[in-house]
Every structure is written in C-alpha cells, then in structure tokens.
Amino acid sequence: MNRRVFLKGISAVGAASVVCGAGRLRAAAAKDRPNIVWIFSDDHAYQAIGTYGGRLQKLNPTPNIDKLASAGMRFDKSYVGNSICAPSRGTLLTGKHSHLHGMIANGPRFDQGQQTFPKLLQKAGYQTAMIGKIHLPGKMQGFDYWDVLPGQGDYYQPQFLGSKGNHMVPGYVSDIITDKSLGWLEADRDKSKPFMLMIHHKAPHRNWLPATRHVGKYEDVEIPEPDNLFDDYATRGVAAKKQTMTIARHLTHFSDLMLVTQQDRDAYAAKAKKAKAAGKKHPFTGGERGAYFRMTDQQRAAWDKIREPSNQKILAKGPKWLSTKEGIKWRYQRYMKDYLGAIAGVDDSVGRVLDYLKKTGMDKNTIVMYSSDQGFYLGEHGWFDKRFMYKESFRTPLIAKWPGVVKPGSTNTDLVQNIDWAETFLDIAGAPIPADMQGCSLVPLLKGKTPANWRKTLYYQYFGRGAHSVRAHEGVADKRYKLMRFMGRDIPKEGQWEFYDIKTDPGEMKNAYSAPEHAERIATMKIELQRLKKQYKVPPGVPG
Ligand code: CA
C-alpha cells in the first residue's frame, strides 16, 4: 500500500483511535530473541476450555491448556474479524481483514505471494515452520519448513503435503501433528536461529472424530445443555431464522452423529470394491463423509466397541425419533461427546509440547501461545458451526505464556482481535512492522501495560458465502454493546439491524434495536461502524 494513502486513512479516523504498528522500526534485537510456539486449533470454542469457565468447566475438558493459562495470560475479550476458517487464517498470516488479504470465504484461491509475517520473520533471522492444517490454497511461502494437511485434512490416516511430497501417515491426526512438530524441534531445525513454530491442528473441526482412546471419554457423561438450546429466534431477523446450522435439523445421521448403519457399511464396501478395481485405496478421500471408513479395521473395532451399544439403541427408535425434543437432546449429547473428545486430543498435544520444552530447558526462552481460527456454537441458539457475530463464534480463545515477561495466571480484558497476531509475532522478534498491517501488537498488553489509546471498538464482516446459509453481515462491538446489520436473500436492501446489550442479555436473545432507550447509542454506533470501515479501508458495498 502507498504510504500516503495509509497516512490519509489515519488522519480520517480521528484522535481517539489506536494507531499502532505504523512503520515502527525497532532497534536490532538481541541474540537471545525468544522462540515462538503458536498452537492453533480449528473451531475450538472458548466455552470448551476449562479456564474460561462456563457450563462445561466441571468436565475438565482441557487440563493442559488450563496449565498453559495458569503459567501465562488469558485474554478474555479476544475476537476474530470474520468468523470462518480460511479468512481467519489469511488474517493470521497478513495482519489484515479479509477484504484486503482477499480470502473472504473458504475458497479456491489465496495470494500466497503477498506480504505475510512469516516472510518478515525470516528476513529478521527467524526460522519458520508450519506443521498441520493451514487451509489456505496455493504453495506455501515464508516457511523454511512446512508439512501441511491439504484442504480440510483427515482425522485418520491423514495425507500431508510438504517438502517431502504428498504422503499418508497412519494414525490419528492430532498425535501425528504433535509427533512431526516435536520431531522438527528435536532434529530438523537450525539450532543457531530463533524459531517460529506453528502447530496447527485440524481438530476439533467437523466431522468431529476423537482418537480411539477418547471415543469413550464422555460416553457416560451428561453434557450440560445451554439455556438457549431450543431458541425460537423471536425478535431476531431473517439471518438467525433461516440459517441451516441447527442441531435439530442439520446434523447428518451418519457423518455428523456417527450413527453408522449396516446400509452405510454395505455402501462403503461396494465403493471400496469399485475403488480397489480402479487402483484407488480410499473411496472417500478428499471428503469428510467417509471419515469413519478411513479408520483401519483395528481402529474401527475400538470405536465400535464403545459406540455400537448406544447406536443400536438409537437406531431402533427410528429416524423420526431423532426429530423429537428428546431426540434433539440426544443429538446435542452425541455432538458434544465427539467435539469434546476431539479436543481431548488437542489438549494432549499441548501437554506433550509443554513437557518437551521443559525437558529440554527450551521453555525458559520460548513463548507458547494457544488460539483457534474462530469460536463455535456448542448448542447455543440451537446451533453448531460459526460465521455469525453472535458471541460464541465471534470470540476466540487466546492464551500466552512468556516466561519472565507475562505474569503467570494473569488475565486481560482489553478488546483484541486476530488482526493483532501478526504484529505481535513481529514485535516479539524485534522485526519492523509494516505500515499496512491493521492490528496492534499485543506485546504491551502481555507486559501488563495497555496503552491508554487502546481500541474501544471492534469491526466485524461476514461475506455470506459458503455453507449454512448465514447471511452477509457487518457489525461493531464495544465491551458492552453490539450492533449488527444483516444483508442478502429475503432481507430488504437497507439491511436488517440487530442490537444487543451484553450486560443485560448475555445470551444475545433479545434484539433491542427498536428499544427507544438505545436509540441514541445505536445512532452513535452506526457512525462508529462507518469510521471503522474507513479506518480498515473497506470498499463500498462490502461485505454485502
Ligand atoms: Ca475454523
């Protein structure tokens, strides 16, 4: 970006806004610059992390991530700019909102040639490695070492694409990603350089498949339901009413709920026979529908041993039962057991990484951070999936341990967003931060010194493309209030607005857009939304 255009953008945003990272040049960093281990999962809701509290805390779903938090800082108001996988990953690499890095939805193209923080870290003398799920198309750039899952990746016997070519690895994906990461730390890195290692999990992305050792972890546990599992969307607009991501109606019996029937087995056997005749190994490769059949006979036997008794009971009730209130409650239970089971594998991974760093003494000079590409609905509003600016998917976990810098067990409640991550890594490395990145380094916050002019509002955009029929929307939020405008099919051209007071309505169940007592605030927030769009260089008509 032209610097003059950038500065013009700044003058337009007003004195109250945060201007950070704008062409700052830092002194050459010392030799003992810290290493960074960035552990990133896919769709990990903060509600499913013990340290964040909430209804699932008593299940103790993440003892190792909680341990990381107690040794570091937990960010309680951490959000994304667009709650969907590939766009969030584009933001992770570039420090920009989706409309600027170009990945506005999960799509076939991403400009890998553009400026990204790993390329800048390399220039600053860091070694960079990316292992696991990146979910951005195109040949990776900016990494000295990469070994990634193509596309969504598979839970069992996953394919990897890397410098050693395309290869399939037997086993369970989160364990394999961890093995590969520890292997790189131990043997493959250049030990004369500081490093940035990105450990990117596929889990707990749909279709939620735990490791065989975790299938039974929650089998006999009653998972607490959210209050709004049976939300009727009264007072909300078209978008909430017409999405297609309900637990009641949109989870598939076989590939989501893992209700495997003899018919499914026969269909697989027929396809497998046909594929074998054509010289192919897995008839379901490239998709998630056949995830269960990617298991080896031994893995499937371990899975079935736990699941067959309950599956037979449910299948005997017939498919109609699954649409009754009782059936929907069962769907929620099954969904959550698999989701939390997949998280158990990620948590094991975090534990192994922390143990390795401690054992080798590397922990003292290594920052470990944990986050996810967005949040997720765990039955809130009756939903699974993400995309909406309603809090459970808008928010994302963020935890950072930095020995000697971050106060152990501390929490931060400033508004932070995924546009901040790239600048944070560059700042940690003492590397120059380009003027066109759009976030703010979190380093001052990690040091417990939030700048006085830290941002007071967040901008959000969703482009309305892809699965689940979630309409395009944009919005602005501060720590208490949220204003959203929905657009698209069945919505008047001027859009449908929703407004929430999170303090009095934490579940975001009552759209208060028409409440007279909020009229003035809503008018102010509309102006703020336009100011943010100008600041972030959002073209007219975006994200409509
Ligand atoms: Ca995701």
Coordinates of C-alpha atoms and ligand atoms in Angstrom, one line a residue:
M1 CA 0.0 0.0 0.0
N2 CA 1.0 3.5 -0.8
R3 CA 2.2 5.2 2.4
R4 CA 0.5 8.5 1.6
V5 CA -2.9 6.7 1.2
F6 CA -2.2 4.9 4.6
L7 CA -1.5 8.2 6.4
K8 CA -4.5 9.8 4.8
G9 CA -6.5 6.9 6.2
I10 CA -5.1 7.5 9.7
S11 CA -6.0 11.2 9.6
A12 CA -9.5 10.3 8.8
V13 CA -10.0 8.0 11.8
G14 CA -9.8 10.7 14.5
A15 CA -7.7 11.2 17.5
A16 CA -9.4 8.6 19.7
S17 CA -8.5 5.6 17.6
V18 CA -5.4 3.4 18.1
V19 CA -2.7 3.9 15.5
C20 CA -0.1 1.3 16.1
G21 CA 2.5 -0.6 14.2
A22 CA 2.6 2.2 11.6
G23 CA 6.1 1.9 10.1
R24 CA 7.6 1.4 13.5
L25 CA 11.3 0.4 13.3
R26 CA 12.7 -1.2 16.3
A27 CA 16.3 -1.5 17.4
A28 CA 18.1 -4.6 16.2
A29 CA 17.1 -7.3 18.6
A30 CA 19.5 -9.1 20.9
K31 CA 20.9 -12.5 20.1
D32 CA 18.7 -14.3 22.6
R33 CA 15.4 -13.4 21.0
P34 CA 12.7 -15.7 22.2
N35 CA 11.3 -18.6 20.2
I36 CA 7.6 -18.7 19.5
V37 CA 5.4 -21.8 19.5
W38 CA 2.0 -21.0 18.2
I39 CA -0.6 -23.7 18.8
F40 CA -3.7 -23.2 16.7
S41 CA -6.8 -25.3 16.6
D42 CA -9.7 -25.3 14.2
D43 CA -13.1 -24.3 15.7
H44 CA -12.2 -24.5 19.4
A45 CA -14.9 -22.7 21.3
Y46 CA -13.7 -20.8 24.4
Q47 CA -16.7 -22.5 26.2
A48 CA -14.9 -25.8 25.8
I49 CA -11.7 -24.6 27.6
G50 CA -11.7 -25.1 31.3
T51 CA -10.0 -21.9 32.3
Y52 CA -12.7 -19.9 30.5
G53 CA -15.3 -21.1 33.0
G54 CA -18.9 -21.7 32.0
R55 CA -21.1 -24.8 31.9
L56 CA -18.5 -27.2 30.6
Q57 CA -15.8 -26.3 33.1
K58 CA -16.7 -29.1 35.6
L59 CA -16.0 -31.7 32.8
N60 CA -12.3 -30.5 33.0
P61 CA -12.0 -30.6 29.2
T62 CA -8.6 -29.1 28.8
P63 CA -6.2 -29.6 31.8
N64 CA -3.1 -28.8 29.7
I65 CA -4.4 -25.7 28.1
D66 CA -5.5 -24.6 31.6
K67 CA -2.0 -25.3 32.8
L68 CA -0.7 -23.0 30.0
A69 CA -3.1 -20.3 31.1
S70 CA -2.0 -20.6 34.7
A71 CA 1.6 -20.1 33.6
G72 CA 0.7 -17.2 31.4
M73 CA -2.0 -14.7 30.4
R74 CA -5.6 -15.5 29.4
F75 CA -7.3 -13.0 27.1
D76 CA -11.0 -12.8 27.9
K77 CA -12.1 -10.4 25.1
S78 CA -10.4 -11.9 22.1
Y79 CA -12.3 -11.9 18.8
V80 CA -12.0 -12.5 15.1
G81 CA -12.8 -10.1 12.2
N82 CA -14.6 -12.8 10.1
S83 CA -15.6 -16.0 11.8
I84 CA -14.7 -18.6 9.2
C85 CA -11.7 -20.8 8.8
A86 CA -9.7 -19.7 5.7
P87 CA -10.4 -16.0 6.0
S88 CA -9.2 -16.1 9.7
R89 CA -6.0 -17.9 8.6
G90 CA -5.4 -15.2 5.9
T91 CA -5.7 -12.7 8.7
L92 CA -3.3 -14.7 10.9
L93 CA -0.6 -14.5 8.1
T94 CA -1.2 -10.9 6.9
G95 CA -2.5 -9.0 9.9
K96 CA -5.3 -7.6 7.7
H97 CA -9.0 -8.0 7.5
S98 CA -10.4 -10.4 4.8
H99 CA -11.3 -7.8 2.2
L100 CA -7.6 -6.8 2.0
H101 CA -5.9 -10.2 2.0
G102 CA -8.5 -11.4 -0.4
M103 CA -9.6 -14.6 1.3
I104 CA -13.2 -13.5 2.0
A105 CA -14.6 -17.0 2.2
N106 CA -13.3 -20.6 2.2
G107 CA -12.3 -20.6 -1.5
P108 CA -10.0 -21.9 -4.1
R109 CA -7.5 -19.0 -4.3
F110 CA -5.3 -17.2 -1.9
D111 CA -2.4 -14.9 -3.0
Q112 CA 0.5 -16.6 -1.2
G113 CA 2.8 -14.0 -2.9
Q114 CA 1.5 -11.2 -0.7
Q115 CA 3.3 -9.8 2.4
T116 CA 3.0 -12.2 5.4
F117 CA 4.5 -12.2 8.8
P118 CA 6.5 -15.5 8.3
K119 CA 8.3 -13.9 5.4
L120 CA 9.2 -10.9 7.5
L121 CA 10.3 -13.1 10.4
Q122 CA 12.6 -14.9 8.0
K123 CA 14.1 -11.6 7.0
A124 CA 14.6 -10.8 10.7
G125 CA 16.6 -14.0 11.1
Y126 CA 14.0 -16.4 12.4
Q127 CA 13.5 -19.9 11.2
T128 CA 9.8 -20.6 10.4
A129 CA 8.0 -23.9 10.4
M130 CA 4.3 -24.7 9.8
I131 CA 3.0 -28.2 10.6
G132 CA -0.6 -29.3 10.3
K133 CA -3.7 -27.6 8.9
I134 CA -3.3 -24.2 7.2
H135 CA -6.4 -24.4 5.0
L136 CA -5.2 -21.8 2.5
P137 CA -4.8 -22.9 -1.1
G138 CA -1.6 -22.3 -3.1
K139 CA 2.1 -23.2 -2.5
M140 CA 3.2 -22.1 1.0
Q141 CA 5.7 -19.2 1.1
G142 CA 7.7 -17.8 4.0
F143 CA 8.3 -21.1 5.7
D144 CA 11.7 -22.8 6.0
Y145 CA 9.8 -26.0 6.7
W146 CA 6.3 -27.0 6.1
D147 CA 4.3 -30.1 6.3
V148 CA 0.6 -29.5 6.0
L149 CA -2.8 -31.2 5.6
P150 CA -4.2 -30.5 2.2
G151 CA -7.6 -28.7 2.4
Q152 CA -9.6 -29.7 5.5
G153 CA -7.4 -32.7 6.2
D154 CA -8.5 -36.1 7.6
Y155 CA -8.7 -37.3 11.2
Y156 CA -7.5 -40.8 10.5
Q157 CA -4.6 -41.8 8.2
P158 CA -4.2 -38.2 7.0
Q159 CA -2.4 -37.1 3.9
F160 CA 0.4 -34.5 4.4
L161 CA 1.9 -32.2 1.8
G162 CA 5.3 -30.9 2.4
S163 CA 8.9 -30.7 1.2
K164 CA 9.0 -34.5 1.2
G165 CA 6.0 -34.5 -1.1
N166 CA 2.5 -35.9 -0.6
H167 CA 2.4 -38.7 1.9
M168 CA -0.1 -40.5 4.1
V169 CA 0.7 -41.1 7.7
P170 CA -1.0 -43.9 9.7
G171 CA -2.6 -42.9 13.0
Y172 CA -4.6 -40.0 14.4
V173 CA -4.1 -36.5 13.1
S174 CA -3.5 -34.6 16.3
D175 CA -1.0 -37.1 17.5
I176 CA 0.8 -37.1 14.1
I177 CA 0.9 -33.3 14.0
T178 CA 2.5 -33.3 17.5
D179 CA 5.0 -36.0 16.6
K180 CA 6.0 -34.1 13.5
S181 CA 6.3 -30.8 15.5
L182 CA 8.4 -32.4 18.3
G183 CA 10.5 -34.1 15.6
W184 CA 11.2 -30.8 13.9
L185 CA 12.2 -29.2 17.2
E186 CA 14.4 -32.1 18.1
A187 CA 16.2 -32.9 14.8
D188 CA 15.3 -30.7 11.9
R189 CA 15.7 -27.1 12.9
D190 CA 18.7 -24.9 12.6
K191 CA 19.7 -24.6 16.3
S192 CA 21.7 -21.4 15.7
K193 CA 18.5 -19.4 15.0
P194 CA 15.4 -18.4 17.0
F195 CA 12.3 -20.0 15.6
M196 CA 8.6 -19.6 15.0
L197 CA 6.9 -23.0 15.0
M198 CA 3.2 -23.1 14.1
I199 CA 1.5 -26.2 15.3
H200 CA -1.9 -26.2 13.6
H201 CA -4.5 -28.8 14.5
K202 CA -7.4 -30.0 12.4
A203 CA -9.3 -30.9 15.5
P204 CA -12.0 -30.1 16.6
H205 CA -13.3 -29.3 13.1
R206 CA -16.4 -31.1 11.8
N207 CA -16.9 -34.0 11.4
W208 CA -15.8 -34.4 14.9
L209 CA -13.8 -37.6 15.3
P210 CA -11.9 -38.2 18.5
A211 CA -8.9 -40.5 18.8
T212 CA -10.0 -44.1 19.6
R213 CA -8.6 -43.6 23.2
H214 CA -11.0 -40.7 23.6
V215 CA -14.2 -42.0 22.0
G216 CA -15.5 -43.3 25.3
K217 CA -14.2 -40.3 27.4
Y218 CA -17.6 -38.7 27.7
E219 CA -19.8 -41.7 26.8
D220 CA -21.4 -42.0 30.2
V221 CA -21.3 -38.3 31.0
E222 CA -24.3 -36.0 30.7
I223 CA -23.1 -32.9 29.0
P224 CA -24.8 -29.7 30.4
E225 CA -27.1 -28.0 27.9
P226 CA -27.0 -24.3 27.2
D227 CA -30.1 -22.3 28.3
N228 CA -31.0 -21.5 24.7
L229 CA -30.7 -24.9 23.0
F230 CA -34.3 -24.5 21.9
D231 CA -34.1 -20.9 20.8
D232 CA -37.1 -19.8 18.8
Y233 CA -35.3 -16.7 17.3
A234 CA -38.2 -14.4 18.3
T235 CA -37.1 -10.8 18.0
R236 CA -34.2 -11.8 15.7
G237 CA -34.3 -11.2 11.9
V238 CA -34.1 -13.4 8.8
A239 CA -30.5 -14.4 9.3
A240 CA -31.0 -16.1 12.6
K241 CA -34.2 -17.7 11.5
K242 CA -33.1 -19.0 8.1
Q243 CA -29.6 -20.3 8.7
T244 CA -29.0 -24.1 8.2
M245 CA -26.8 -25.0 11.1
T246 CA -29.2 -26.3 13.7
I247 CA -28.5 -29.4 15.8
A248 CA -32.2 -30.3 15.4
R249 CA -32.2 -30.5 11.6
H250 CA -28.8 -30.1 10.0
L251 CA -26.5 -32.6 11.6
T252 CA -26.4 -35.7 9.4
H253 CA -27.1 -39.1 11.0
F254 CA -24.0 -40.8 9.6
S255 CA -21.2 -38.4 9.1
D256 CA -22.0 -36.0 12.0
L257 CA -23.8 -38.1 14.6
M258 CA -21.8 -41.2 13.7
L259 CA -24.9 -43.4 13.7
V260 CA -23.4 -46.0 11.4
T261 CA -25.9 -48.4 9.9
Q262 CA -25.5 -51.6 8.0
Q263 CA -26.6 -49.8 4.9
D264 CA -23.6 -47.3 5.4
R265 CA -21.3 -50.3 5.7
D266 CA -22.7 -52.0 2.7
A267 CA -22.4 -48.8 0.6
Y268 CA -18.8 -48.4 1.7
A269 CA -18.0 -52.0 0.9
A270 CA -19.4 -51.5 -2.6
K271 CA -17.5 -48.3 -3.2
A272 CA -14.3 -49.8 -1.7
K273 CA -14.6 -52.7 -4.1
K274 CA -15.0 -50.4 -7.1
A275 CA -12.2 -48.2 -6.0
K276 CA -9.9 -51.1 -5.5
A277 CA -10.7 -52.3 -9.0
A278 CA -9.7 -48.8 -10.2
G279 CA -6.4 -49.0 -8.2
K280 CA -7.5 -46.4 -5.6
K281 CA -7.2 -47.1 -1.9
H282 CA -9.9 -45.0 -0.2
P283 CA -13.2 -44.4 -1.9
F284 CA -13.9 -41.4 0.3
T285 CA -10.7 -39.5 0.1
G286 CA -10.9 -35.7 -0.1
G287 CA -14.2 -35.6 1.7
E288 CA -15.3 -35.9 5.3
R289 CA -18.4 -38.0 4.8
G290 CA -16.4 -41.2 4.8
A291 CA -14.2 -40.2 7.8
Y292 CA -15.3 -43.2 9.8
F293 CA -14.2 -45.5 6.9
R294 CA -10.7 -44.0 6.9
M295 CA -10.1 -45.9 10.1
T296 CA -8.2 -49.1 10.0
D297 CA -10.1 -52.3 10.9
Q298 CA -8.5 -52.2 14.3
Q299 CA -9.3 -48.5 14.9
R300 CA -12.9 -49.1 13.8
A301 CA -13.2 -52.1 16.1
A302 CA -12.1 -49.9 19.1
W303 CA -14.6 -47.3 18.0
D304 CA -17.5 -49.7 17.5
K305 CA -16.9 -51.4 20.8
I306 CA -17.8 -48.2 22.6
R307 CA -20.4 -46.8 20.2
E308 CA -22.3 -49.8 18.9
P309 CA -24.4 -50.4 22.0
S310 CA -25.7 -46.8 22.1
N311 CA -26.0 -46.6 18.3
Q312 CA -28.2 -49.8 18.2
K313 CA -30.5 -48.3 20.9
I314 CA -31.0 -45.1 19.0
L315 CA -31.3 -46.7 15.6
A316 CA -34.0 -48.9 17.0
K317 CA -36.1 -45.9 17.8
G318 CA -36.3 -45.0 14.1
P319 CA -35.3 -41.8 12.3
K320 CA -38.4 -39.8 13.3
W321 CA -37.4 -40.1 17.0
L322 CA -34.3 -38.0 16.2
S323 CA -36.6 -35.0 15.4
T324 CA -38.4 -35.2 18.7
K325 CA -37.4 -33.0 21.6
E326 CA -35.8 -36.0 23.3
G327 CA -34.1 -36.9 20.0
I328 CA -32.7 -33.4 19.6
K329 CA -31.3 -33.5 23.2
W330 CA -29.6 -36.8 22.2
R331 CA -28.2 -35.2 19.1
Y332 CA -26.7 -32.5 21.3
Q333 CA -25.2 -35.1 23.6
R334 CA -23.6 -37.0 20.7
Y335 CA -22.3 -33.9 19.0
M336 CA -20.7 -32.7 22.2
K337 CA -19.2 -36.0 23.2
D338 CA -17.4 -36.2 19.8
Y339 CA -16.5 -32.5 19.8
L340 CA -15.0 -32.7 23.3
G341 CA -13.4 -36.0 22.5
A342 CA -11.6 -34.3 19.6
I343 CA -10.5 -31.5 21.9
A344 CA -9.0 -34.1 24.3
G345 CA -6.5 -35.0 21.6
V346 CA -5.6 -31.3 21.1
D347 CA -5.1 -30.9 24.8
D348 CA -2.9 -34.0 25.0
S349 CA -0.8 -32.3 22.3
V350 CA -0.4 -29.1 24.3
G351 CA 0.7 -31.2 27.2
R352 CA 3.3 -33.0 25.2
V353 CA 4.7 -29.8 23.7
L354 CA 4.9 -28.1 27.2
D355 CA 6.6 -31.3 28.6
Y356 CA 9.1 -31.3 25.7
L357 CA 10.0 -27.7 26.1
K358 CA 10.5 -28.1 29.9
K359 CA 12.6 -31.3 29.5
T360 CA 14.9 -29.6 27.1
G361 CA 15.1 -26.3 29.0
M362 CA 13.8 -24.5 26.0
D363 CA 10.8 -23.4 28.0
K364 CA 12.7 -20.5 29.5
N365 CA 13.2 -18.7 26.2
T366 CA 10.1 -19.9 24.3
I367 CA 6.8 -18.1 24.2
V368 CA 3.9 -20.6 23.8
M369 CA 0.5 -19.2 22.6
Y370 CA -2.8 -21.0 22.1
S371 CA -5.7 -19.9 19.9
S372 CA -8.2 -21.0 17.4
D373 CA -9.3 -19.6 14.0
Q374 CA -12.7 -18.7 15.5
G375 CA -15.2 -19.8 18.1
F376 CA -18.0 -22.2 17.7
Y377 CA -21.6 -22.8 18.8
L378 CA -21.9 -25.6 21.2
G379 CA -25.7 -25.7 21.1
E380 CA -26.2 -22.0 21.9
H381 CA -29.1 -20.8 19.8
G382 CA -29.6 -24.5 18.9
W383 CA -26.6 -24.3 16.7
F384 CA -23.3 -26.0 15.7
D385 CA -20.8 -24.2 13.4
K386 CA -19.8 -20.5 13.4
R387 CA -19.9 -17.5 10.9
F388 CA -22.2 -15.2 13.0
M389 CA -21.1 -12.2 15.0
Y390 CA -23.2 -13.5 17.9
K391 CA -20.6 -14.0 20.7
E392 CA -19.8 -17.7 20.7
S393 CA -18.3 -17.7 17.2
F394 CA -17.1 -14.0 17.2
R395 CA -15.0 -14.7 20.2
T396 CA -11.9 -17.0 20.1
P397 CA -9.6 -18.2 22.9
L398 CA -6.2 -16.6 23.3
I399 CA -3.6 -17.7 25.9
A400 CA 0.1 -16.7 26.0
K401 CA 2.9 -17.9 28.2
W402 CA 6.1 -15.9 28.1
P403 CA 8.5 -16.7 31.0
G404 CA 9.9 -13.6 32.7
V405 CA 7.6 -11.2 30.8
V406 CA 4.0 -12.4 31.2
K407 CA 2.7 -12.6 34.8
P408 CA 1.7 -16.2 35.5
G409 CA -2.1 -16.6 35.9
S410 CA -2.9 -13.1 34.7
T411 CA -5.9 -12.2 32.6
N412 CA -6.5 -9.4 30.1
T413 CA -9.9 -7.8 29.3
D414 CA -8.8 -5.4 26.5
L415 CA -10.5 -5.8 23.1
V416 CA -8.1 -7.8 21.0
Q417 CA -8.6 -9.3 17.5
N418 CA -7.0 -11.7 15.1
I419 CA -5.6 -8.8 13.1
D420 CA -3.2 -8.3 16.1
W421 CA -1.5 -11.6 15.9
A422 CA 0.9 -11.0 13.0
E423 CA 2.2 -7.7 14.5
T424 CA 2.6 -9.4 17.9
F425 CA 4.9 -12.0 16.4
L426 CA 7.0 -9.4 14.6
D427 CA 7.2 -7.2 17.7
I428 CA 8.3 -10.2 19.8
A429 CA 11.1 -10.8 17.2
G430 CA 12.1 -7.2 17.1
A431 CA 11.2 -7.1 13.4
P432 CA 9.9 -4.0 11.6
I433 CA 6.1 -3.8 11.5
P434 CA 4.8 -2.8 8.1
A435 CA 2.5 0.3 8.0
D436 CA -0.3 -1.5 6.2
M437 CA -0.9 -4.2 8.8
Q438 CA -4.2 -3.4 10.5
G439 CA -3.8 -4.7 14.1
C440 CA -1.8 -3.7 17.1
S441 CA 1.0 -5.6 18.7
L442 CA -0.2 -7.3 21.9
V443 CA 3.3 -7.1 23.5
P444 CA 2.4 -4.1 25.7
L445 CA -0.6 -6.0 26.9
L446 CA 1.5 -9.1 27.6
K447 CA 3.7 -6.8 29.7
G448 CA 0.7 -5.7 31.6
K449 CA 0.9 -2.2 30.2
T450 CA -2.1 -1.5 28.0
P451 CA -1.6 1.8 26.0
A452 CA -4.1 4.5 27.0
N453 CA -5.3 4.8 23.4
W454 CA -6.0 1.1 23.0
R455 CA -9.0 0.3 20.7
K456 CA -12.5 0.7 22.2
T457 CA -14.4 -1.0 19.4
L458 CA -14.2 -3.9 17.1
Y459 CA -15.2 -4.3 13.4
Y460 CA -16.7 -7.4 12.0
Q461 CA -17.5 -8.6 8.5
Y462 CA -19.0 -11.9 7.1
F463 CA -19.5 -12.2 3.4
G464 CA -22.4 -14.6 3.3
R465 CA -20.8 -17.2 1.1
G466 CA -20.4 -20.9 1.6
A467 CA -22.3 -23.4 3.7
H468 CA -25.1 -23.0 6.3
S469 CA -26.9 -20.1 4.5
V470 CA -25.7 -17.5 7.0
R471 CA -26.4 -14.1 5.5
A472 CA -23.7 -11.5 5.0
H473 CA -23.4 -9.1 7.8
E474 CA -21.2 -6.4 9.4
G475 CA -21.0 -5.0 12.8
V476 CA -19.4 -3.0 15.5
A477 CA -19.0 -4.0 19.1
D478 CA -17.6 -2.5 22.3
K479 CA -17.2 -4.2 25.6
R480 CA -20.9 -4.0 26.3
Y481 CA -22.9 -3.3 23.2
K482 CA -23.1 -4.9 19.8
L483 CA -24.7 -3.6 16.6
M484 CA -25.1 -5.8 13.5
R485 CA -26.5 -5.3 10.0
F486 CA -27.6 -8.3 8.0
M487 CA -27.9 -8.3 4.2
G488 CA -28.8 -10.7 1.4
R489 CA -31.6 -13.1 0.4
D490 CA -35.1 -12.3 1.9
I491 CA -33.7 -9.2 3.6
P492 CA -34.7 -5.6 2.5
K493 CA -32.0 -3.8 0.6
E494 CA -31.3 -1.4 3.5
G495 CA -30.5 -4.5 5.6
Q496 CA -31.8 -5.8 9.0
W497 CA -30.3 -4.4 12.1
E498 CA -29.9 -6.1 15.5
F499 CA -28.6 -4.6 18.7
Y500 CA -27.7 -6.3 22.0
D501 CA -26.7 -5.2 25.5
I502 CA -24.4 -8.0 26.5
K503 CA -24.6 -6.9 30.2
T504 CA -28.4 -7.4 30.5
D505 CA -28.7 -10.0 27.8
P506 CA -25.5 -12.2 27.8
G507 CA -27.1 -14.8 25.6
E508 CA -28.0 -12.3 22.9
M509 CA -31.6 -13.4 22.8
K510 CA -33.4 -10.1 22.7
N511 CA -32.8 -7.9 19.7
A512 CA -33.1 -4.4 21.3
Y513 CA -32.7 -2.4 18.0
S514 CA -36.1 -0.9 18.3
A515 CA -35.9 0.0 22.1
P516 CA -36.2 3.8 22.4
E517 CA -33.7 3.8 25.3
H518 CA -31.0 2.7 23.0
A519 CA -31.8 4.9 20.0
E520 CA -29.0 7.4 20.7
R521 CA -26.4 4.8 21.4
I522 CA -27.4 2.9 18.2
A523 CA -27.0 6.2 16.2
T524 CA -23.5 6.7 17.6
M525 CA -22.6 3.1 16.9
K526 CA -23.7 3.4 13.3
I527 CA -21.3 6.4 12.9
E528 CA -18.6 4.3 14.6
L529 CA -19.2 1.4 12.2
Q530 CA -18.6 3.8 9.2
R531 CA -15.5 5.2 10.9
L532 CA -14.1 1.7 11.4
K533 CA -14.8 0.8 7.7
K534 CA -12.9 3.9 6.7
Q535 CA -10.0 3.1 9.0
Y536 CA -9.8 -0.5 7.7
K537 CA -10.3 0.6 4.1
V538 CA -13.4 -1.4 3.5
P539 CA -14.7 -0.7 -0.1
P540 CA -18.3 0.5 -0.5
G541 CA -20.8 -2.4 -0.7
V542 CA -18.5 -4.8 1.3
P543 CA -19.4 -7.3 2.7
G544 CA -22.8 -7.2 1.0
Ligands
CA1 CA -12.3 -22.9 11.7

